[in-house]
JSON list of C-alpha atoms in Angstrom, two decimals:
[
{"chain": "M", "resi": 1, "resn": "TYR", "atom": "CA", "xyz": [0.00, 0.00, 0.00]},
{"chain": "M", "resi": 2, "resn": "ASN", "atom": "CA", "xyz": [1.37, 3.41, -0.86]},
{"chain": "M", "resi": 3, "resn": "VAL", "atom": "CA", "xyz": [2.16, 5.86, 1.89]},
{"chain": "M", "resi": 4, "resn": "THR", "atom": "CA", "xyz": [-0.27, 8.74, 1.66]},
{"chain": "M", "resi": 5, "resn": "THR", "atom": "CA", "xyz": [1.24, 12.22, 1.74]},
{"chain": "M", "resi": 6, "resn": "THR", "atom": "CA", "xyz": [-0.97, 15.27, 1.99]},
{"chain": "M", "resi": 7, "resn": "LYS", "atom": "CA", "xyz": [0.33, 18.81, 1.68]},
{"chain": "M", "resi": 8, "resn": "VAL", "atom": "CA", "xyz": [-1.52, 21.50, 3.60]},
{"chain": "M", "resi": 9, "resn": "ALA", "atom": "CA", "xyz": [-0.79, 25.21, 3.41]},
{"chain": "M", "resi": 10, "resn": "VAL", "atom": "CA", "xyz": [-1.85, 27.41, 6.31]},
{"chain": "M", "resi": 11, "resn": "THR", "atom": "CA", "xyz": [-1.79, 31.07, 5.30]},
{"chain": "M", "resi": 12, "resn": "VAL", "atom": "CA", "xyz": [-1.98, 34.01, 7.70]},
{"chain": "M", "resi": 13, "resn": "THR", "atom": "CA", "xyz": [-2.70, 37.51, 6.38]},
{"chain": "M", "resi": 14, "resn": "ALA", "atom": "CA", "xyz": [-2.03, 40.56, 8.59]},
{"chain": "M", "resi": 15, "resn": "GLU", "atom": "CA", "xyz": [-4.09, 43.81, 8.58]},
{"chain": "M", "resi": 16, "resn": "ASP", "atom": "CA", "xyz": [-1.44, 45.51, 6.47]},
{"chain": "M", "resi": 17, "resn": "GLY", "atom": "CA", "xyz": [-1.59, 42.74, 3.85]},
{"chain": "M", "resi": 18, "resn": "SER", "atom": "CA", "xyz": [1.54, 40.88, 4.97]},
{"chain": "M", "resi": 19, "resn": "ILE", "atom": "CA", "xyz": [1.23, 37.18, 4.27]},
{"chain": "M", "resi": 20, "resn": "GLN", "atom": "CA", "xyz": [2.96, 34.29, 5.97]},
{"chain": "M", "resi": 21, "resn": "THR", "atom": "CA", "xyz": [2.44, 30.71, 4.78]},
{"chain": "M", "resi": 22, "resn": "TYR", "atom": "CA", "xyz": [3.07, 27.65, 6.91]},
{"chain": "M", "resi": 23, "resn": "PRO", "atom": "CA", "xyz": [3.44, 24.51, 4.77]},
{"chain": "M", "resi": 24, "resn": "VAL", "atom": "CA", "xyz": [2.53, 21.28, 6.59]},
{"chain": "M", "resi": 25, "resn": "VAL", "atom": "CA", "xyz": [3.16, 17.83, 5.10]},
{"chain": "M", "resi": 26, "resn": "LEU", "atom": "CA", "xyz": [1.07, 15.04, 6.59]},
{"chain": "M", "resi": 27, "resn": "THR", "atom": "CA", "xyz": [2.35, 11.51, 5.99]},
{"chain": "M", "resi": 28, "resn": "ARG", "atom": "CA", "xyz": [0.33, 8.45, 6.99]},
{"chain": "M", "resi": 29, "resn": "LEU", "atom": "CA", "xyz": [2.53, 5.89, 8.69]},
{"chain": "M", "resi": 30, "resn": "LYS", "atom": "CA", "xyz": [2.47, 2.34, 7.44]},
{"chain": "M", "resi": 31, "resn": "SER", "atom": "CA", "xyz": [0.19, -0.03, 9.33]},
{"chain": "M", "resi": 32, "resn": "SER", "atom": "CA", "xyz": [1.79, -2.09, 12.09]},
{"chain": "M", "resi": 33, "resn": "ASN", "atom": "CA", "xyz": [-1.13, -4.54, 12.19]},
{"chain": "M", "resi": 34, "resn": "ASN", "atom": "CA", "xyz": [0.22, -8.07, 11.85]},
{"chain": "M", "resi": 35, "resn": "TYR", "atom": "CA", "xyz": [-2.81, -9.81, 13.32]},
{"chain": "M", "resi": 36, "resn": "LEU", "atom": "CA", "xyz": [-5.17, -12.41, 11.92]},
{"chain": "M", "resi": 37, "resn": "SER", "atom": "CA", "xyz": [-8.94, -12.00, 12.05]},
{"chain": "M", "resi": 38, "resn": "SER", "atom": "CA", "xyz": [-9.54, -15.76, 11.99]},
{"chain": "M", "resi": 39, "resn": "LEU", "atom": "CA", "xyz": [-7.56, -18.98, 12.38]},
{"chain": "M", "resi": 40, "resn": "SER", "atom": "CA", "xyz": [-8.76, -22.58, 12.20]},
{"chain": "M", "resi": 41, "resn": "LEU", "atom": "CA", "xyz": [-7.73, -26.08, 11.10]},
{"chain": "M", "resi": 42, "resn": "SER", "atom": "CA", "xyz": [-9.35, -28.60, 8.77]},
{"chain": "M", "resi": 43, "resn": "LYS", "atom": "CA", "xyz": [-9.09, -31.15, 11.61]},
{"chain": "M", "resi": 44, "resn": "GLY", "atom": "CA", "xyz": [-8.78, -30.46, 15.32]},
{"chain": "M", "resi": 45, "resn": "THR", "atom": "CA", "xyz": [-10.08, -27.54, 17.38]},
{"chain": "M", "resi": 46, "resn": "LEU", "atom": "CA", "xyz": [-7.96, -24.66, 18.64]},
{"chain": "M", "resi": 47, "resn": "SER", "atom": "CA", "xyz": [-7.64, -24.13, 22.36]},
{"chain": "M", "resi": 48, "resn": "PRO", "atom": "CA", "xyz": [-8.20, -21.55, 23.59]},
{"chain": "M", "resi": 49, "resn": "ASP", "atom": "CA", "xyz": [-10.81, -20.27, 21.11]},
{"chain": "M", "resi": 50, "resn": "PHE", "atom": "CA", "xyz": [-9.27, -17.90, 18.56]},
{"chain": "M", "resi": 51, "resn": "ILE", "atom": "CA", "xyz": [-8.69, -14.30, 19.62]},
{"chain": "M", "resi": 52, "resn": "SER", "atom": "CA", "xyz": [-6.50, -12.18, 17.34]},
{"chain": "M", "resi": 53, "resn": "THR", "atom": "CA", "xyz": [-4.18, -11.07, 20.17]},
{"chain": "M", "resi": 54, "resn": "THR", "atom": "CA", "xyz": [-3.51, -14.64, 21.36]},
{"chain": "M", "resi": 55, "resn": "ARG", "atom": "CA", "xyz": [-0.50, -15.98, 19.49]},
{"chain": "M", "resi": 56, "resn": "THR", "atom": "CA", "xyz": [-0.19, -19.57, 20.82]},
{"chain": "M", "resi": 57, "resn": "TYR", "atom": "CA", "xyz": [-2.73, -22.38, 20.62]},
{"chain": "M", "resi": 58, "resn": "THR", "atom": "CA", "xyz": [-2.99, -26.13, 21.06]},
{"chain": "M", "resi": 59, "resn": "ALA", "atom": "CA", "xyz": [-5.02, -28.73, 19.18]},
{"chain": "M", "resi": 60, "resn": "SER", "atom": "CA", "xyz": [-5.01, -32.49, 18.72]},
{"chain": "M", "resi": 61, "resn": "VAL", "atom": "CA", "xyz": [-5.87, -34.95, 15.97]},
{"chain": "M", "resi": 62, "resn": "ASP", "atom": "CA", "xyz": [-6.10, -38.73, 15.85]},
{"chain": "M", "resi": 63, "resn": "GLY", "atom": "CA", "xyz": [-3.31, -40.91, 14.57]},
{"chain": "M", "resi": 64, "resn": "SER", "atom": "CA", "xyz": [-4.76, -41.28, 11.09]},
{"chain": "M", "resi": 65, "resn": "VAL", "atom": "CA", "xyz": [-4.27, -37.57, 10.32]},
{"chain": "M", "resi": 66, "resn": "GLU", "atom": "CA", "xyz": [-1.01, -36.97, 8.45]},
{"chain": "M", "resi": 67, "resn": "SER", "atom": "CA", "xyz": [-1.59, -33.31, 7.52]},
{"chain": "M", "resi": 68, "resn": "VAL", "atom": "CA", "xyz": [-4.02, -30.47, 8.21]},
{"chain": "M", "resi": 69, "resn": "GLU", "atom": "CA", "xyz": [-5.12, -27.44, 6.25]},
{"chain": "M", "resi": 70, "resn": "VAL", "atom": "CA", "xyz": [-4.64, -24.12, 8.04]},
{"chain": "M", "resi": 71, "resn": "TYR", "atom": "CA", "xyz": [-7.27, -21.47, 7.38]},
{"chain": "M", "resi": 72, "resn": "ALA", "atom": "CA", "xyz": [-5.91, -18.03, 8.25]},
{"chain": "M", "resi": 73, "resn": "THR", "atom": "CA", "xyz": [-7.38, -14.64, 7.39]},
{"chain": "M", "resi": 74, "resn": "LYS", "atom": "CA", "xyz": [-5.39, -11.44, 7.76]},
{"chain": "M", "resi": 75, "resn": "ALA", "atom": "CA", "xyz": [-6.98, -8.70, 9.86]},
{"chain": "M", "resi": 76, "resn": "VAL", "atom": "CA", "xyz": [-6.28, -5.79, 7.49]},
{"chain": "M", "resi": 77, "resn": "GLU", "atom": "CA", "xyz": [-5.71, -5.48, 3.77]},
{"chain": "M", "resi": 78, "resn": "TYR", "atom": "CA", "xyz": [-2.26, -3.97, 4.29]},
{"chain": "M", "resi": 79, "resn": "SER", "atom": "CA", "xyz": [-0.82, -7.08, 5.94]},
{"chain": "M", "resi": 80, "resn": "GLU", "atom": "CA", "xyz": [0.34, -10.33, 4.35]},
{"chain": "M", "resi": 81, "resn": "ILE", "atom": "CA", "xyz": [0.42, -13.98, 5.43]},
{"chain": "M", "resi": 82, "resn": "VAL", "atom": "CA", "xyz": [3.97, -14.79, 4.41]},
{"chain": "M", "resi": 83, "resn": "SER", "atom": "CA", "xyz": [4.17, -18.46, 5.39]},
{"chain": "M", "resi": 84, "resn": "ILE", "atom": "CA", "xyz": [2.41, -21.42, 6.96]},
{"chain": "M", "resi": 85, "resn": "THR", "atom": "CA", "xyz": [4.72, -24.26, 7.97]},
{"chain": "M", "resi": 86, "resn": "GLY", "atom": "CA", "xyz": [4.58, -27.50, 9.96]},
{"chain": "M", "resi": 87, "resn": "ASN", "atom": "CA", "xyz": [1.13, -28.66, 8.89]},
{"chain": "M", "resi": 88, "resn": "ASP", "atom": "CA", "xyz": [2.27, -31.48, 6.57]},
{"chain": "M", "resi": 89, "resn": "ASP", "atom": "CA", "xyz": [3.99, -34.81, 7.32]},
{"chain": "M", "resi": 90, "resn": "LEU", "atom": "CA", "xyz": [2.80, -34.76, 10.95]},
{"chain": "M", "resi": 91, "resn": "GLU", "atom": "CA", "xyz": [4.78, -36.89, 13.37]},
{"chain": "M", "resi": 92, "resn": "PHE", "atom": "CA", "xyz": [3.18, -38.68, 16.31]},
{"chain": "M", "resi": 93, "resn": "GLY", "atom": "CA", "xyz": [3.33, -36.39, 19.33]},
{"chain": "M", "resi": 94, "resn": "VAL", "atom": "CA", "xyz": [3.58, -32.59, 19.27]},
{"chain": "M", "resi": 95, "resn": "ASN", "atom": "CA", "xyz": [4.07, -30.78, 15.95]},
{"chain": "M", "resi": 96, "resn": "THR", "atom": "CA", "xyz": [4.61, -27.03, 15.70]},
{"chain": "M", "resi": 97, "resn": "ILE", "atom": "CA", "xyz": [2.59, -25.19, 13.07]},
{"chain": "M", "resi": 98, "resn": "GLU", "atom": "CA", "xyz": [3.69, -21.59, 12.49]},
{"chain": "M", "resi": 99, "resn": "ILE", "atom": "CA", "xyz": [1.77, -18.89, 10.64]},
{"chain": "M", "resi": 100, "resn": "LYS", "atom": "CA", "xyz": [3.83, -15.74, 9.92]},
{"chain": "M", "resi": 101, "resn": "VAL", "atom": "CA", "xyz": [2.03, -12.46, 9.31]},
{"chain": "M", "resi": 102, "resn": "LYS", "atom": "CA", "xyz": [3.84, -9.36, 8.01]},
{"chain": "M", "resi": 103, "resn": "ALA", "atom": "CA", "xyz": [2.48, -5.88, 8.63]},
{"chain": "M", "resi": 104, "resn": "GLU", "atom": "CA", "xyz": [2.73, -3.10, 6.08]},
{"chain": "M", "resi": 105, "resn": "ASP", "atom": "CA", "xyz": [5.63, -1.66, 8.13]},
{"chain": "M", "resi": 106, "resn": "GLU", "atom": "CA", "xyz": [7.50, -5.00, 7.56]},
{"chain": "M", "resi": 107, "resn": "LYS", "atom": "CA", "xyz": [7.20, -6.21, 11.18]},
{"chain": "M", "resi": 108, "resn": "VAL", "atom": "CA", "xyz": [6.55, -9.96, 11.26]},
{"chain": "M", "resi": 109, "resn": "ALA", "atom": "CA", "xyz": [4.72, -11.80, 14.01]},
{"chain": "M", "resi": 110, "resn": "SER", "atom": "CA", "xyz": [3.91, -15.49, 14.35]},
{"chain": "M", "resi": 111, "resn": "TYR", "atom": "CA", "xyz": [0.94, -17.50, 15.47]},
{"chain": "M", "resi": 112, "resn": "VAL", "atom": "CA", "xyz": [1.91, -20.96, 16.75]},
{"chain": "M", "resi": 113, "resn": "ILE", "atom": "CA", "xyz": [-0.30, -24.03, 17.01]},
{"chain": "M", "resi": 114, "resn": "ASN", "atom": "CA", "xyz": [1.14, -26.93, 19.00]},
{"chain": "M", "resi": 115, "resn": "LEU", "atom": "CA", "xyz": [-0.71, -29.77, 17.30]},
{"chain": "M", "resi": 116, "resn": "THR", "atom": "CA", "xyz": [-0.59, -33.21, 18.91]},
{"chain": "M", "resi": 117, "resn": "ARG", "atom": "CA", "xyz": [-1.01, -36.19, 16.63]},
{"chain": "M", "resi": 118, "resn": "GLU", "atom": "CA", "xyz": [-2.24, -38.93, 18.94]},
{"chain": "M", "resi": 119, "resn": "LYS", "atom": "CA", "xyz": [-0.93, -42.45, 18.61]},
{"chain": "M", "resi": 120, "resn": "TYR", "atom": "CA", "xyz": [-3.16, -45.02, 16.96]},
{"chain": "M", "resi": 121, "resn": "THR", "atom": "CA", "xyz": [-5.49, -46.94, 19.22]},
{"chain": "M", "resi": 122, "resn": "ILE", "atom": "CA", "xyz": [-6.27, -49.54, 16.55]},
{"chain": "M", "resi": 123, "resn": "ALA", "atom": "CA", "xyz": [-5.04, -52.99, 17.56]},
{"chain": "M", "resi": 124, "resn": "THR", "atom": "CA", "xyz": [-6.84, -55.21, 15.07]},
{"chain": "M", "resi": 125, "resn": "LEU", "atom": "CA", "xyz": [-6.10, -57.33, 12.02]},
{"chain": "M", "resi": 126, "resn": "SER", "atom": "CA", "xyz": [-7.43, -56.62, 8.56]},
{"chain": "M", "resi": 127, "resn": "ASP", "atom": "CA", "xyz": [-6.89, -60.26, 7.54]},
{"chain": "M", "resi": 128, "resn": "LEU", "atom": "CA", "xyz": [-5.76, -63.56, 9.03]},
{"chain": "M", "resi": 129, "resn": "LYS", "atom": "CA", "xyz": [-4.58, -66.27, 6.65]},
{"chain": "M", "resi": 130, "resn": "VAL", "atom": "CA", "xyz": [-3.54, -69.90, 7.02]},
{"chain": "M", "resi": 131, "resn": "ASP", "atom": "CA", "xyz": [-1.46, -71.27, 4.17]},
{"chain": "M", "resi": 132, "resn": "GLY", "atom": "CA", "xyz": [-2.37, -68.22, 2.03]},
{"chain": "M", "resi": 133, "resn": "GLU", "atom": "CA", "xyz": [-6.15, -68.48, 2.53]},
{"chain": "M", "resi": 134, "resn": "THR", "atom": "CA", "xyz": [-8.22, -66.16, 4.70]},
{"chain": "M", "resi": 135, "resn": "ILE", "atom": "CA", "xyz": [-9.72, -68.02, 7.62]},
{"chain": "M", "resi": 136, "resn": "THR", "atom": "CA", "xyz": [-13.39, -68.73, 6.91]},
{"chain": "M", "resi": 137, "resn": "GLY", "atom": "CA", "xyz": [-15.57, -66.22, 8.72]},
{"chain": "M", "resi": 138, "resn": "PHE", "atom": "CA", "xyz": [-12.72, -63.82, 9.46]},
{"chain": "M", "resi": 139, "resn": "ALA", "atom": "CA", "xyz": [-13.81, -60.41, 10.81]},
{"chain": "M", "resi": 140, "resn": "SER", "atom": "CA", "xyz": [-11.53, -57.86, 12.45]},
{"chain": "M", "resi": 141, "resn": "SER", "atom": "CA", "xyz": [-13.97, -57.63, 15.37]},
{"chain": "M", "resi": 142, "resn": "ASN", "atom": "CA", "xyz": [-13.86, -61.40, 16.01]},
{"chain": "M", "resi": 143, "resn": "PHE", "atom": "CA", "xyz": [-10.86, -62.29, 18.19]},
{"chain": "M", "resi": 144, "resn": "GLU", "atom": "CA", "xyz": [-11.11, -66.07, 18.46]},
{"chain": "M", "resi": 145, "resn": "TYR", "atom": "CA", "xyz": [-10.97, -68.79, 15.79]},
{"chain": "M", "resi": 146, "resn": "ASN", "atom": "CA", "xyz": [-11.01, -72.57, 15.91]},
{"chain": "M", "resi": 147, "resn": "LEU", "atom": "CA", "xyz": [-9.47, -74.48, 13.00]},
{"chain": "M", "resi": 148, "resn": "ALA", "atom": "CA", "xyz": [-10.96, -77.92, 13.66]},
{"chain": "M", "resi": 149, "resn": "ASN", "atom": "CA", "xyz": [-10.18, -79.56, 10.31]},
{"chain": "M", "resi": 150, "resn": "VAL", "atom": "CA", "xyz": [-6.36, -79.52, 10.10]},
{"chain": "M", "resi": 151, "resn": "ALA", "atom": "CA", "xyz": [-5.22, -82.72, 8.36]},
{"chain": "M", "resi": 152, "resn": "PHE", "atom": "CA", "xyz": [-3.51, -85.25, 10.62]},
{"chain": "M", "resi": 153, "resn": "GLU", "atom": "CA", "xyz": [-0.40, -85.46, 8.39]},
{"chain": "M", "resi": 154, "resn": "LYS", "atom": "CA", "xyz": [0.05, -81.63, 8.36]},
{"chain": "M", "resi": 155, "resn": "ASP", "atom": "CA", "xyz": [3.12, -80.85, 10.52]},
{"chain": "M", "resi": 156, "resn": "SER", "atom": "CA", "xyz": [3.35, -77.12, 9.83]},
{"chain": "M", "resi": 157, "resn": "LEU", "atom": "CA", "xyz": [1.14, -74.18, 8.89]},
{"chain": "M", "resi": 158, "resn": "GLU", "atom": "CA", "xyz": [1.93, -70.77, 7.55]},
{"chain": "M", "resi": 159, "resn": "LEU", "atom": "CA", "xyz": [0.03, -68.18, 9.56]},
{"chain": "M", "resi": 160, "resn": "GLU", "atom": "CA", "xyz": [-0.11, -64.63, 8.13]},
{"chain": "M", "resi": 161, "resn": "ALA", "atom": "CA", "xyz": [-1.53, -61.84, 10.31]},
{"chain": "M", "resi": 162, "resn": "ILE", "atom": "CA", "xyz": [-2.14, -58.58, 8.44]},
{"chain": "M", "resi": 163, "resn": "LYS", "atom": "CA", "xyz": [-2.52, -55.60, 10.77]},
{"chain": "M", "resi": 164, "resn": "SER", "atom": "CA", "xyz": [-5.10, -52.84, 10.27]},
{"chain": "M", "resi": 165, "resn": "ASN", "atom": "CA", "xyz": [-2.76, -50.20, 11.68]},
{"chain": "M", "resi": 166, "resn": "GLN", "atom": "CA", "xyz": [0.55, -49.85, 9.88]},
{"chain": "M", "resi": 167, "resn": "TYR", "atom": "CA", "xyz": [2.22, -48.68, 13.12]},
{"chain": "M", "resi": 168, "resn": "ALA", "atom": "CA", "xyz": [1.06, -51.63, 15.22]},
{"chain": "M", "resi": 169, "resn": "THR", "atom": "CA", "xyz": [3.25, -54.61, 16.07]},
{"chain": "M", "resi": 170, "resn": "VAL", "atom": "CA", "xyz": [2.14, -58.22, 15.58]},
{"chain": "M", "resi": 171, "resn": "THR", "atom": "CA", "xyz": [3.61, -61.03, 17.67]},
{"chain": "M", "resi": 172, "resn": "THR", "atom": "CA", "xyz": [2.73, -64.71, 17.48]},
{"chain": "M", "resi": 173, "resn": "LYS", "atom": "CA", "xyz": [2.85, -67.27, 20.28]},
{"chain": "M", "resi": 174, "resn": "VAL", "atom": "CA", "xyz": [2.39, -71.04, 19.97]},
{"chain": "M", "resi": 175, "resn": "ASN", "atom": "CA", "xyz": [1.30, -72.74, 23.16]},
{"chain": "M", "resi": 176, "resn": "GLY", "atom": "CA", "xyz": [2.38, -69.60, 25.07]},
{"chain": "M", "resi": 177, "resn": "ASN", "atom": "CA", "xyz": [5.85, -69.40, 23.48]},
{"chain": "M", "resi": 178, "resn": "ALA", "atom": "CA", "xyz": [6.89, -66.60, 21.13]},
{"chain": "M", "resi": 179, "resn": "VAL", "atom": "CA", "xyz": [7.83, -67.68, 17.61]}
]
């Protein structure tokens, strides 16, 4: 935005006709407003609720969220949102999202959102196979199976447990012993 300069001339005329002019130049300073008028996320809720003068917030999302969109609106037309960082490739735990706002006078201020990506709570299988075939009647919500028709001469089986949550760990025990 251009700096506005206004020239004013104040003229004083004496009784005898003498004139004195006082030139005054008025210059509007550049705006120092580096605030946002709104701030929100595509997932998660800011705490505390947004107030333009509050610069630090917290929020949390579940483990399936790998990135969030940041919706930020500048408070005045003379400012600029110069960057939004930290909202992609979220790690489990606390991630720092920073929104930088530059005022017309070039002063930059940041809003920070400490976003916690919670760990997965999913501890289920998406499939359970024996010798390459899904167990008949398999459902991720069913936790017990009985394979009653294993051939007598069969001395080994290949058991494949496919986890629903890529970050989960699968262990297998046979008769109480880890394999």
